[in-house]
XYZ file of C-alpha atoms in Angstrom:
454
model
C -42.916 -13.614 -44.657
C -43.788 -16.908 -46.348
C -47.402 -18.009 -46.182
C -46.512 -21.484 -44.832
C -45.231 -19.796 -41.658
C -48.257 -17.511 -41.643
C -50.672 -20.442 -41.726
C -48.971 -22.472 -38.979
C -51.142 -23.669 -36.102
C -50.105 -24.385 -32.516
C -50.882 -28.103 -32.995
C -48.675 -28.308 -36.088
C -45.772 -26.633 -34.301
C -46.089 -28.899 -31.257
C -45.629 -32.000 -33.438
C -41.977 -31.037 -33.935
C -39.134 -32.688 -32.045
C -36.751 -30.112 -30.600
C -33.166 -31.303 -29.796
C -33.046 -29.951 -26.234
C -29.866 -31.963 -25.447
C -27.970 -30.112 -28.207
C -28.900 -26.786 -26.619
C -27.563 -27.981 -23.259
C -24.311 -29.131 -24.892
C -23.854 -25.647 -26.347
C -24.790 -24.167 -22.941
C -27.864 -22.371 -24.291
C -29.945 -24.124 -21.636
C -28.874 -25.402 -18.199
C -28.947 -28.961 -16.940
C -31.903 -28.073 -14.715
C -33.648 -26.541 -17.696
C -33.140 -29.733 -19.694
C -34.570 -31.854 -16.876
C -37.677 -29.652 -16.665
C -38.172 -29.740 -20.457
C -37.831 -33.533 -20.595
C -40.356 -33.864 -17.800
C -42.852 -31.493 -19.499
C -42.487 -31.825 -23.271
C -44.785 -34.238 -25.184
C -46.685 -35.228 -22.020
C -50.456 -35.470 -21.498
C -52.377 -32.268 -20.732
C -53.384 -33.488 -17.232
C -49.758 -34.384 -16.368
C -48.488 -30.987 -17.576
C -51.218 -29.255 -15.543
C -49.950 -31.036 -12.417
C -46.357 -29.968 -13.127
C -47.452 -26.349 -13.525
C -49.464 -26.509 -10.304
C -46.442 -27.922 -8.426
C -43.636 -25.820 -9.908
C -45.090 -23.380 -12.467
C -42.564 -20.529 -12.056
C -39.629 -22.872 -12.833
C -41.174 -23.768 -16.185
C -41.845 -20.097 -16.925
C -38.172 -19.331 -16.184
C -37.035 -22.020 -18.668
C -39.436 -20.885 -21.391
C -38.446 -17.208 -21.032
C -34.718 -18.008 -21.005
C -35.060 -20.014 -24.250
C -36.883 -17.112 -25.938
C -34.168 -14.752 -24.663
C -31.119 -16.841 -25.632
C -32.116 -19.012 -28.614
C -32.944 -17.456 -31.983
C -33.646 -20.509 -34.141
C -37.119 -19.853 -35.578
C -38.461 -23.427 -35.189
C -37.487 -23.473 -31.490
C -38.900 -20.011 -30.783
C -42.181 -21.036 -32.437
C -42.223 -24.245 -30.390
C -41.784 -22.525 -27.016
C -44.400 -19.894 -27.908
C -46.755 -22.752 -28.830
C -46.099 -24.415 -25.441
C -46.901 -21.154 -23.601
C -49.963 -20.538 -25.799
C -51.224 -24.073 -25.105
C -50.652 -23.602 -21.377
C -52.502 -20.239 -21.234
C -55.343 -21.363 -23.533
C -56.019 -24.300 -21.189
C -56.073 -21.942 -18.199
C -55.613 -18.154 -18.709
C -55.065 -17.686 -14.938
C -51.638 -19.281 -15.406
C -50.505 -15.884 -16.742
C -50.083 -14.984 -13.039
C -47.140 -17.410 -12.905
C -45.075 -14.860 -14.871
C -45.396 -12.497 -11.886
C -44.285 -14.948 -9.208
C -41.867 -13.505 -6.592
C -39.216 -16.069 -7.562
C -39.069 -14.465 -11.044
C -38.505 -10.922 -9.708
C -35.060 -10.757 -11.359
C -36.207 -12.171 -14.698
C -37.222 -9.764 -17.482
C -40.297 -11.777 -18.476
C -41.653 -9.101 -20.845
C -38.612 -8.395 -23.033
C -38.511 -11.522 -25.265
C -42.187 -11.195 -26.255
C -41.907 -7.449 -26.899
C -38.850 -7.996 -29.126
C -40.503 -10.887 -31.028
C -43.503 -8.686 -31.928
C -41.291 -6.956 -34.494
C -38.692 -9.590 -35.356
C -40.586 -12.773 -36.079
C -42.854 -14.236 -38.749
C -46.633 -14.002 -38.361
C -46.986 -17.050 -36.080
C -44.350 -15.604 -33.745
C -45.878 -12.100 -33.826
C -49.435 -13.310 -33.186
C -48.492 -15.619 -30.297
C -46.184 -12.998 -28.731
C -48.974 -10.413 -28.806
C -51.556 -12.778 -27.334
C -49.215 -14.023 -24.589
C -47.939 -10.541 -23.727
C -51.495 -9.192 -23.484
C -52.458 -11.964 -21.059
C -49.303 -11.533 -18.952
C -49.767 -7.753 -18.732
C -53.433 -8.098 -17.751
C -52.585 -10.640 -15.024
C -49.943 -8.505 -13.311
C -50.454 -7.493 -9.671
C -51.703 -3.929 -9.478
C -49.258 -1.373 -8.078
C -50.157 0.494 -4.888
C -47.870 3.386 -3.876
C -44.969 1.947 -5.871
C -45.299 -1.506 -4.304
C -46.970 -4.424 -6.052
C -49.680 -6.454 -4.373
C -47.259 -9.229 -3.428
C -44.990 -6.809 -1.571
C -42.146 -6.631 -4.080
C -40.762 -3.297 -5.237
C -42.290 -1.992 -8.452
C -40.626 -3.335 -11.602
C -40.271 0.170 -13.018
C -37.337 0.850 -10.641
C -35.293 -1.984 -12.150
C -33.297 -2.055 -15.344
C -35.681 -4.595 -16.868
C -38.432 -3.684 -19.315
C -40.968 -1.495 -17.481
C -44.715 -1.940 -17.808
C -44.846 1.496 -19.491
C -42.446 0.269 -22.203
C -44.480 -2.908 -22.670
C -47.829 -1.145 -23.003
C -46.455 1.496 -25.377
C -44.720 -1.185 -27.458
C -47.907 -3.236 -27.650
C -50.007 -0.235 -28.693
C -47.463 0.695 -31.357
C -47.546 -2.836 -32.796
C -51.359 -3.064 -32.645
C -51.782 0.268 -34.461
C -49.266 -0.889 -37.093
C -51.368 -4.026 -37.625
C -54.566 -2.007 -38.033
C -52.853 0.229 -40.619
C -50.958 -2.450 -42.533
C -51.629 -6.012 -41.314
C -48.735 -8.516 -41.368
C -51.290 -11.202 -42.236
C -54.050 -10.401 -44.756
C -56.786 -12.300 -42.908
C -55.721 -12.651 -39.272
C -53.767 -9.404 -38.737
C -56.686 -7.100 -37.919
C -58.794 -9.641 -35.933
C -55.744 -10.531 -33.805
C -54.990 -6.857 -33.109
C -58.606 -6.094 -32.169
C -58.777 -9.197 -29.957
C -55.729 -8.011 -27.971
C -56.994 -4.416 -27.815
C -60.311 -5.599 -26.355
C -58.278 -6.951 -23.414
C -55.694 -4.177 -23.145
C -57.992 -1.129 -23.373
C -59.142 -1.907 -19.826
C -55.805 -0.335 -18.855
C -55.950 3.486 -18.462
C -52.413 3.820 -19.835
C -53.303 1.825 -22.956
C -56.303 4.086 -23.609
C -54.033 7.117 -23.343
C -51.303 5.635 -25.602
C -53.897 4.418 -28.119
C -55.483 7.870 -28.455
C -52.053 9.546 -28.706
C -51.116 7.073 -31.466
C -54.260 8.186 -33.364
C -55.633 4.666 -33.004
C -59.311 5.581 -32.563
C -59.689 6.502 -36.250
C -58.425 3.002 -37.160
C -61.339 1.408 -35.273
C -64.155 3.450 -36.839
C -64.121 1.795 -40.330
C -64.442 -1.624 -38.645
C -67.815 -0.662 -37.115
C -70.099 -1.992 -39.835
C -72.912 -4.579 -40.004
C -71.621 -8.164 -40.105
C -73.084 -11.469 -41.276
C -70.517 -14.277 -40.988
C -69.494 -15.727 -37.620
C -65.938 -14.407 -37.997
C -67.020 -10.902 -38.960
C -69.592 -10.820 -36.110
C -66.825 -11.637 -33.612
C -64.585 -8.918 -35.086
C -67.479 -6.425 -34.941
C -68.243 -7.395 -31.329
C -64.620 -6.958 -30.223
C -64.335 -3.646 -32.133
C -67.472 -2.342 -30.393
C -66.060 -3.617 -27.082
C -62.970 -1.456 -27.740
C -65.182 1.576 -28.453
C -67.167 0.903 -25.254
C -63.937 0.827 -23.203
C -62.816 4.071 -24.889
C -66.172 5.713 -24.109
C -64.965 6.009 -20.484
C -61.957 8.089 -21.553
C -62.628 11.759 -22.338
C -59.932 12.361 -25.023
C -61.228 9.285 -26.896
C -64.811 10.559 -26.593
C -63.708 13.892 -28.102
C -62.261 12.040 -31.088
C -65.352 9.828 -31.476
C -67.460 13.017 -31.590
C -65.656 14.177 -34.743
C -65.750 10.783 -36.483
C -68.473 8.678 -38.150
C -68.570 6.375 -35.102
C -72.105 7.325 -34.009
C -73.868 6.783 -37.385
C -71.958 3.503 -37.760
C -72.918 2.283 -34.266
C -76.530 3.208 -35.039
C -76.455 1.194 -38.286
C -74.987 -1.802 -36.447
C -77.554 -1.790 -33.656
C -80.386 -1.307 -36.147
C -79.417 -4.378 -38.154
C -77.882 -6.760 -35.610
C -79.677 -9.736 -34.076
C -76.676 -10.913 -32.026
C -77.425 -10.055 -28.396
C -73.802 -9.511 -27.336
C -73.290 -7.004 -30.190
C -76.516 -5.126 -29.411
C -75.617 -5.088 -25.708
C -72.142 -3.582 -26.106
C -73.372 -0.948 -28.621
C -76.298 0.095 -26.406
C -73.988 0.348 -23.369
C -71.632 2.523 -25.458
C -74.473 4.787 -26.629
C -75.689 5.120 -23.047
C -72.189 6.271 -22.004
C -72.039 8.819 -24.840
C -75.596 10.174 -24.476
C -74.781 12.945 -21.987
C -71.403 13.873 -23.507
C -70.961 16.851 -25.833
C -73.371 16.948 -28.754
C -73.973 13.189 -28.872
C -77.531 13.410 -27.502
C -78.692 15.753 -30.282
C -76.920 13.626 -32.924
C -78.632 10.489 -31.623
C -82.003 12.187 -31.899
C -81.118 13.255 -35.467
C -80.240 9.675 -36.361
C -83.679 8.475 -35.231
C -82.169 6.405 -32.408
C -85.274 6.744 -30.208
C -87.344 4.764 -32.707
C -84.617 2.102 -32.933
C -84.411 1.812 -29.133
C -88.192 1.482 -28.857
C -88.135 -1.222 -31.516
C -85.338 -3.066 -29.645
C -87.292 -2.846 -26.387
C -90.123 -4.774 -28.018
C -87.808 -7.752 -28.662
C -87.207 -10.605 -26.220
C -83.743 -10.058 -24.713
C -82.481 -12.240 -21.872
C -79.803 -9.813 -20.638
C -81.013 -7.601 -17.772
C -78.151 -5.103 -18.240
C -79.260 -4.625 -21.852
C -82.904 -4.047 -20.879
C -81.868 -1.542 -18.210
C -79.565 0.280 -20.665
C -82.360 0.421 -23.296
C -84.712 2.003 -20.732
C -82.059 4.536 -19.676
C -81.234 5.364 -23.285
C -84.919 5.824 -24.162
C -85.424 8.140 -21.164
C -82.284 10.132 -22.011
C -83.276 10.551 -25.659
C -86.756 11.763 -24.691
C -85.148 14.319 -22.345
C -82.923 15.495 -25.197
C -85.925 15.985 -27.470
C -87.597 18.142 -24.791
C -84.539 20.425 -24.676
C -84.426 20.999 -28.436
C -85.511 24.270 -30.094
C -88.912 24.469 -31.767
C -87.501 23.618 -35.213
C -85.436 20.787 -33.746
C -88.617 19.430 -32.159
C -90.417 19.733 -35.475
C -87.525 17.998 -37.225
C -87.600 15.112 -34.737
C -91.325 14.658 -35.217
C -90.836 14.463 -38.983
C -87.842 12.103 -38.715
C -89.799 9.805 -36.399
C -92.578 9.706 -39.012
C -95.520 10.094 -36.569
C -97.199 13.500 -37.025
C -99.942 15.105 -34.976
C -101.602 18.531 -34.788
C -99.095 19.928 -32.271
C -99.327 23.789 -32.056
C -96.303 24.544 -34.263
C -97.904 23.090 -37.433
C -100.506 25.880 -37.541
C -98.390 28.598 -35.891
C -97.637 31.335 -38.493
C -94.719 32.632 -36.371
C -93.071 29.190 -36.363
C -93.262 28.990 -40.176
C -92.011 32.536 -40.775
C -89.061 32.139 -38.378
C -88.022 28.678 -39.542
C -88.818 28.587 -43.261
C -85.124 28.885 -44.241
C -84.236 25.941 -41.973
C -86.079 23.690 -44.432
C -83.199 24.256 -46.876
C -80.718 22.385 -44.619
C -79.078 19.234 -46.032
C -80.606 19.729 -49.486
C -84.180 20.072 -48.178
C -83.865 16.880 -46.084
C -87.017 17.535 -44.007
C -89.069 18.255 -47.110
C -87.881 15.017 -48.694
C -88.792 13.078 -45.526
C -92.268 14.656 -45.608
C -92.691 13.391 -49.165
C -91.535 9.913 -48.117
C -94.145 9.982 -45.320
C -96.838 10.840 -47.900
C -95.835 7.769 -49.876
C -95.306 5.253 -47.066
C -97.457 6.170 -44.046
C -100.795 4.445 -43.446
C -101.820 6.674 -40.547
C -104.532 9.195 -41.630
C -103.539 11.852 -39.051
C -99.889 11.697 -40.138
C -100.871 11.995 -43.826
C -103.199 14.957 -43.132
C -100.539 16.871 -41.150
C -97.871 16.117 -43.798
C -100.123 17.523 -46.550
C -100.817 20.619 -44.467
C -97.094 21.186 -43.731
C -96.278 20.851 -47.410
C -98.931 23.451 -48.215
C -97.425 25.768 -45.556
C -93.989 25.445 -47.153
C -95.442 26.208 -50.607
C -97.194 29.288 -49.257
C -94.386 30.783 -47.160
C -91.106 29.909 -48.927
C -90.391 32.356 -51.794
C -89.575 29.448 -54.139
C -91.908 26.959 -52.460
C -93.940 26.013 -55.553
C -90.854 25.489 -57.718
C -89.027 23.403 -55.092
C -92.032 21.176 -54.318
C -92.744 20.728 -58.043
C -89.102 19.763 -58.674
C -89.336 17.163 -55.902
C -92.330 15.639 -57.757
C -94.697 16.103 -54.820
C -97.789 16.798 -56.947
C -98.339 13.150 -57.973
C -98.080 11.934 -54.381
C -100.534 14.503 -53.018
C -102.989 13.975 -55.912
C -103.292 10.302 -54.962
C -104.376 11.318 -51.450
C -107.276 13.426 -52.751
C -109.184 10.135 -53.108
C -108.308 8.925 -49.594
C -111.120 7.423 -47.520
C -110.377 9.773 -44.611
C -111.921 13.258 -44.960
C -109.153 14.966 -42.955
C -106.575 13.628 -45.437
C -108.578 14.644 -48.544
C -109.234 18.131 -47.136
C -105.505 18.835 -46.545
C -104.429 17.166 -49.792
C -106.846 19.507 -51.649
C -105.457 22.548 -49.799
C -101.922 21.514 -50.769
C -102.846 21.083 -54.466
C -104.666 24.448 -54.521
C -101.632 26.231 -53.071
C -99.364 24.403 -55.492
C -101.413 25.541 -58.517
C -102.448 29.013 -57.339
C -99.203 30.096 -55.667
C -98.572 32.413 -52.732
C -100.438 35.354 -54.309
C -103.833 33.717 -53.669
C -102.832 31.613 -50.666
C -104.394 33.974 -48.130
C -107.847 32.941 -49.382
C -107.152 29.298 -48.665
C -106.583 29.265 -44.909
C -107.983 26.239 -43.127
């Protein structure tokens, strides 16, 4: 594919002059088709709109027949540009492709074929147009479409199943290896954000292992283009969050940490809204609730609630998510509760801190994730300004030193001594008292710890 074709725009293509008369001479278009094209081509937007209002299906028939019968690249590009222009001006015109008078026309086939055969301009326009046509089709009820015609699937023409599967296959191919280095992935995501409203597309997309192709695209964005791509990617994930097999895949991927990072750093309301709605959908599914608590999502949600959002759906979803996360924390085991308190960074003298049974039963849990909780405690000692939090953190550190067989060595290796020593001069007596206890246990070790109970 040459880059000049890749960089073509609809406006550039529509400046061409196509020799329609030659095509009629060679019987590639009919006399009626030529008349319609002469009447429509190169005319003002308002005039073309009137023609489409008066006799839209006839123009659709001509356009589709050209794409079916003529293979000259410049002409194919031109007709796709005409259809793109028509649908961009008014997307509802996609319904024209489903008019009763076109019941015997295979309106899907040319676009589906061009997805794989053409240059980038042809592929991109075919995908966009096909997505709009598919989404505008009358919904089938008991094998009969809304306008009373028999379902297309009983005919020899391309069935909707074939179209949706073909589209998903092409979209996944673009996400894996884009035909265009810049526009390939954004174009695919843009179409998916429309198509994933279809249950069959969700099913085909999951079967094609497409969900894993979305996850790397969930990352904080700064430029206008990347924000739009992020928004449409998150919109795809939101649509998939209603489909159980997709949810099962999301549970095993890095989707949740990535969504959390996005919502933590985004100021764009539409991005925050679609991520929060997705998280709300996932909250009660599988192990997502516990993972969200682990990721500190409650604090993020509370921070978001304090901001001025205009969207009522977003505010409602934030309230529901906050309530759901608090419920999840209540259900957690004693160590999970302790862990959440530490991860949230606000400590108080809840019973477990001074409960010897809690410490004996859970001391080995502190070793998880390379002593993650211990490291967070040390970060709290360095960053918190709340005296109660600092006092409890010093006490917990002293408990770990006393009860863990290698407590002194581990805490010394993590360079905790310097941090605690600084707090021995704190203005709050509760902080200095617990900092002193911690230092005594660090120097004296477990052998003498029983003499140092508070």
